[in-house]
Amino acid sequence: MRRLPMPARPRNLKGPVKVFILAGQSNMEGLGGIKTLDALGEHPTHGHLLKKIKNEDGSFVVRDDVFVSYQRGSEKIKRPLTVGMGGWGADWFGPELNVRHPDGGYYEEPVLLIKTCWGGKDLYYDFRPPSAGKPGL
């Protein structure tokens, strides 16, 4: 199993926290393999994006201003944003990886991503608000 990168020294963050809930099905778990990211660097249009998630020495960027809370099976993930939070372990990532990477951060405040996902659910039925009544089948 790959050892995940950690920030050398976390920043002393104060003030309010922006909270985002990333809810979805199996694709939200994260089925992207980190071995595929290097191919991004060769893409003529999108290759520059690799520099947002990989350091010059080849290690992955760790965002010390974005934290992720996610339960993958029996494993509880609570750490700064980087790779390794995908559905199948340390060599996988999900859509959370690109949060705050495009320009280094949209918000001044720290960010908490609460990631929840599972397969086999239907938005029409399983996520229907009680006030909407029973779905017509």
PDB file of C-alpha atoms in Angstrom:
ATOM      1  CA  MET A   1       0.000   0.000   0.000  1.00  0.00           C
ATOM      2  CA  ARG A   2       1.239   3.459  -0.912  1.00  0.00           C
ATOM      3  CA  ARG A   3       2.207   5.803   1.911  1.00  0.00           C
ATOM      4  CA  LEU A   4       0.231   9.002   1.581  1.00  0.00           C
ATOM      5  CA  PRO A   5       1.930  12.401   1.553  1.00  0.00           C
ATOM      6  CA  MET A   6       1.268  14.694   4.496  1.00  0.00           C
ATOM      7  CA  PRO A   7       1.967  18.403   4.880  1.00  0.00           C
ATOM      8  CA  ALA A   8       5.232  19.238   6.595  1.00  0.00           C
ATOM      9  CA  ARG A   9       3.625  21.723   8.958  1.00  0.00           C
ATOM     10  CA  PRO A  10      -0.113  22.438   9.015  1.00  0.00           C
ATOM     11  CA  ARG A  11      -1.103  26.079   8.929  1.00  0.00           C
ATOM     12  CA  ASN A  12      -2.783  27.647  11.933  1.00  0.00           C
ATOM     13  CA  LEU A  13      -6.221  28.161  10.410  1.00  0.00           C
ATOM     14  CA  LYS A  14      -8.768  30.274  12.251  1.00  0.00           C
ATOM     15  CA  GLY A  15     -12.254  31.562  11.636  1.00  0.00           C
ATOM     16  CA  PRO A  16     -15.271  30.053   9.895  1.00  0.00           C
ATOM     17  CA  VAL A  17     -15.017  26.918   7.788  1.00  0.00           C
ATOM     18  CA  LYS A  18     -16.729  26.425   4.426  1.00  0.00           C
ATOM     19  CA  VAL A  19     -18.401  23.003   4.431  1.00  0.00           C
ATOM     20  CA  PHE A  20     -19.338  21.132   1.270  1.00  0.00           C
ATOM     21  CA  ILE A  21     -21.090  17.780   1.088  1.00  0.00           C
ATOM     22  CA  LEU A  22     -20.018  15.633  -1.850  1.00  0.00           C
ATOM     23  CA  ALA A  23     -22.830  13.091  -2.162  1.00  0.00           C
ATOM     24  CA  GLY A  24     -23.210  10.613  -4.944  1.00  0.00           C
ATOM     25  CA  GLN A  25     -23.078   7.076  -6.143  1.00  0.00           C
ATOM     26  CA  SER A  26     -20.121   4.884  -7.054  1.00  0.00           C
ATOM     27  CA  ASN A  27     -18.405   7.537  -9.202  1.00  0.00           C
ATOM     28  CA  MET A  28     -18.233   9.845  -6.183  1.00  0.00           C
ATOM     29  CA  GLU A  29     -16.242   7.145  -4.381  1.00  0.00           C
ATOM     30  CA  GLY A  30     -13.388   7.787  -6.741  1.00  0.00           C
ATOM     31  CA  LEU A  31     -12.445   5.353  -9.447  1.00  0.00           C
ATOM     32  CA  GLY A  32      -9.571   7.365 -10.885  1.00  0.00           C
ATOM     33  CA  GLY A  33      -6.174   5.697 -10.683  1.00  0.00           C
ATOM     34  CA  ILE A  34      -3.262   7.982  -9.837  1.00  0.00           C
ATOM     35  CA  LYS A  35      -1.114   6.180 -12.420  1.00  0.00           C
ATOM     36  CA  THR A  36      -3.307   7.795 -15.088  1.00  0.00           C
ATOM     37  CA  LEU A  37      -2.467  11.334 -13.953  1.00  0.00           C
ATOM     38  CA  ASP A  38       0.947  11.414 -15.631  1.00  0.00           C
ATOM     39  CA  ALA A  39      -0.737  11.027 -19.021  1.00  0.00           C
ATOM     40  CA  LEU A  40      -2.479  14.332 -18.328  1.00  0.00           C
ATOM     41  CA  GLY A  41       0.871  16.100 -18.550  1.00  0.00           C
ATOM     42  CA  GLU A  42       1.148  15.102 -22.202  1.00  0.00           C
ATOM     43  CA  HIS A  43      -2.249  16.492 -23.189  1.00  0.00           C
ATOM     44  CA  PRO A  44      -1.869  19.694 -25.269  1.00  0.00           C
ATOM     45  CA  THR A  45      -4.956  21.423 -23.857  1.00  0.00           C
ATOM     46  CA  HIS A  46      -5.173  20.153 -20.280  1.00  0.00           C
ATOM     47  CA  GLY A  47      -1.560  19.237 -19.487  1.00  0.00           C
ATOM     48  CA  HIS A  48      -1.047  22.342 -17.364  1.00  0.00           C
ATOM     49  CA  LEU A  49      -3.571  20.962 -14.839  1.00  0.00           C
ATOM     50  CA  LEU A  50      -1.091  18.299 -13.727  1.00  0.00           C
ATOM     51  CA  LYS A  51       1.071  21.042 -12.217  1.00  0.00           C
ATOM     52  CA  LYS A  52      -1.825  21.895  -9.895  1.00  0.00           C
ATOM     53  CA  ILE A  53      -1.867  18.447  -8.306  1.00  0.00           C
ATOM     54  CA  LYS A  54       1.762  17.310  -8.592  1.00  0.00           C
ATOM     55  CA  ASN A  55       4.894  18.928  -7.221  1.00  0.00           C
ATOM     56  CA  GLU A  56       8.031  19.280  -9.357  1.00  0.00           C
ATOM     57  CA  ASP A  57       9.648  16.358  -7.511  1.00  0.00           C
ATOM     58  CA  GLY A  58       6.752  14.083  -8.579  1.00  0.00           C
ATOM     59  CA  SER A  59       5.024  13.963  -5.201  1.00  0.00           C
ATOM     60  CA  PHE A  60       1.380  14.913  -4.950  1.00  0.00           C
ATOM     61  CA  VAL A  61       0.263  18.266  -3.588  1.00  0.00           C
ATOM     62  CA  VAL A  62      -1.287  18.176  -0.112  1.00  0.00           C
ATOM     63  CA  ARG A  63      -3.736  20.997   0.554  1.00  0.00           C
ATOM     64  CA  ASP A  64      -3.378  22.124   4.153  1.00  0.00           C
ATOM     65  CA  ASP A  65      -6.427  24.371   3.786  1.00  0.00           C
ATOM     66  CA  VAL A  66      -8.837  21.640   2.611  1.00  0.00           C
ATOM     67  CA  PHE A  67      -9.788  18.690   4.801  1.00  0.00           C
ATOM     68  CA  VAL A  68     -11.742  15.580   3.844  1.00  0.00           C
ATOM     69  CA  SER A  69     -13.958  13.377   5.978  1.00  0.00           C
ATOM     70  CA  TYR A  70     -14.950  10.114   4.300  1.00  0.00           C
ATOM     71  CA  GLN A  71     -15.674   6.571   5.402  1.00  0.00           C
ATOM     72  CA  ARG A  72     -14.376   3.984   2.940  1.00  0.00           C
ATOM     73  CA  GLY A  73     -15.667   0.660   4.170  1.00  0.00           C
ATOM     74  CA  SER A  74     -14.467   0.355   7.771  1.00  0.00           C
ATOM     75  CA  GLU A  75     -11.692   2.950   7.246  1.00  0.00           C
ATOM     76  CA  LYS A  76     -12.394   6.488   8.442  1.00  0.00           C
ATOM     77  CA  ILE A  77     -10.495   9.069   6.410  1.00  0.00           C
ATOM     78  CA  LYS A  78      -9.981  12.445   8.080  1.00  0.00           C
ATOM     79  CA  ARG A  79      -7.010  14.307   6.632  1.00  0.00           C
ATOM     80  CA  PRO A  80      -5.852  17.108   4.356  1.00  0.00           C
ATOM     81  CA  LEU A  81      -6.834  16.818   0.709  1.00  0.00           C
ATOM     82  CA  THR A  82      -4.516  14.808  -1.530  1.00  0.00           C
ATOM     83  CA  VAL A  83      -4.655  11.556  -3.502  1.00  0.00           C
ATOM     84  CA  GLY A  84      -5.613   8.288  -1.835  1.00  0.00           C
ATOM     85  CA  MET A  85      -9.201   9.071  -0.944  1.00  0.00           C
ATOM     86  CA  GLY A  86     -10.724   7.040  -3.762  1.00  0.00           C
ATOM     87  CA  GLY A  87     -12.937   4.013  -3.533  1.00  0.00           C
ATOM     88  CA  TRP A  88     -10.236   1.359  -3.772  1.00  0.00           C
ATOM     89  CA  GLY A  89      -7.410   2.643  -1.591  1.00  0.00           C
ATOM     90  CA  ALA A  90      -4.272   4.755  -1.611  1.00  0.00           C
ATOM     91  CA  ASP A  91      -3.719   4.616  -5.384  1.00  0.00           C
ATOM     92  CA  TRP A  92      -7.137   6.044  -6.230  1.00  0.00           C
ATOM     93  CA  PHE A  93      -8.829   9.436  -6.194  1.00  0.00           C
ATOM     94  CA  GLY A  94     -12.249  10.926  -6.709  1.00  0.00           C
ATOM     95  CA  PRO A  95     -13.758  14.268  -7.696  1.00  0.00           C
ATOM     96  CA  GLU A  96     -12.617  15.792  -4.405  1.00  0.00           C
ATOM     97  CA  LEU A  97      -9.050  15.946  -5.726  1.00  0.00           C
ATOM     98  CA  ASN A  98      -9.760  18.952  -7.922  1.00  0.00           C
ATOM     99  CA  VAL A  99     -11.434  21.043  -5.232  1.00  0.00           C
ATOM    100  CA  ARG A 100      -9.487  24.298  -4.838  1.00  0.00           C
ATOM    101  CA  HIS A 101      -6.716  23.196  -7.191  1.00  0.00           C
ATOM    102  CA  PRO A 102      -7.449  25.208 -10.338  1.00  0.00           C
ATOM    103  CA  ASP A 103      -6.215  28.516  -8.947  1.00  0.00           C
ATOM    104  CA  GLY A 104      -4.970  27.640  -5.478  1.00  0.00           C
ATOM    105  CA  GLY A 105      -8.232  28.356  -3.755  1.00  0.00           C
ATOM    106  CA  TYR A 106     -11.380  30.344  -4.172  1.00  0.00           C
ATOM    107  CA  TYR A 107     -12.176  30.874  -0.507  1.00  0.00           C
ATOM    108  CA  GLU A 108     -10.049  32.546   2.119  1.00  0.00           C
ATOM    109  CA  GLU A 109     -11.530  30.284   4.801  1.00  0.00           C
ATOM    110  CA  PRO A 110     -10.486  26.668   5.304  1.00  0.00           C
ATOM    111  CA  VAL A 111     -12.709  24.084   3.603  1.00  0.00           C
ATOM    112  CA  LEU A 112     -14.160  20.819   4.903  1.00  0.00           C
ATOM    113  CA  LEU A 113     -15.355  18.263   2.346  1.00  0.00           C
ATOM    114  CA  ILE A 114     -17.716  15.631   3.696  1.00  0.00           C
ATOM    115  CA  LYS A 115     -17.736  12.854   1.143  1.00  0.00           C
ATOM    116  CA  THR A 116     -20.559  10.310   1.173  1.00  0.00           C
ATOM    117  CA  CYS A 117     -21.246   7.807  -1.563  1.00  0.00           C
ATOM    118  CA  TRP A 118     -22.576   4.373  -2.301  1.00  0.00           C
ATOM    119  CA  GLY A 119     -23.785   2.529  -5.347  1.00  0.00           C
ATOM    120  CA  GLY A 120     -27.203   1.152  -6.161  1.00  0.00           C
ATOM    121  CA  LYS A 121     -29.199   4.233  -5.180  1.00  0.00           C
ATOM    122  CA  ASP A 122     -31.664   6.163  -7.296  1.00  0.00           C
ATOM    123  CA  LEU A 123     -32.154   9.928  -7.031  1.00  0.00           C
ATOM    124  CA  TYR A 124     -35.831   9.541  -7.960  1.00  0.00           C
ATOM    125  CA  TYR A 125     -36.526   7.136  -5.098  1.00  0.00           C
ATOM    126  CA  ASP A 126     -33.786   7.001  -2.459  1.00  0.00           C
ATOM    127  CA  PHE A 127     -33.078  10.732  -2.259  1.00  0.00           C
ATOM    128  CA  ARG A 128     -36.649  11.957  -2.637  1.00  0.00           C
ATOM    129  CA  PRO A 129     -37.596  14.482   0.064  1.00  0.00           C
ATOM    130  CA  PRO A 130     -40.447  13.275   2.306  1.00  0.00           C
ATOM    131  CA  SER A 131     -42.498  16.351   1.413  1.00  0.00           C
ATOM    132  CA  ALA A 132     -42.586  15.192  -2.241  1.00  0.00           C
ATOM    133  CA  GLY A 133     -44.753  12.201  -1.373  1.00  0.00           C
ATOM    134  CA  LYS A 134     -44.368   8.696  -2.673  1.00  0.00           C
ATOM    135  CA  PRO A 135     -42.917   8.307  -6.161  1.00  0.00           C
ATOM    136  CA  GLY A 136     -45.242   7.123  -8.891  1.00  0.00           C
ATOM    137  CA  LEU A 137     -43.884   3.888 -10.257  1.00  0.00           C
TER     138      LEU A 137
END
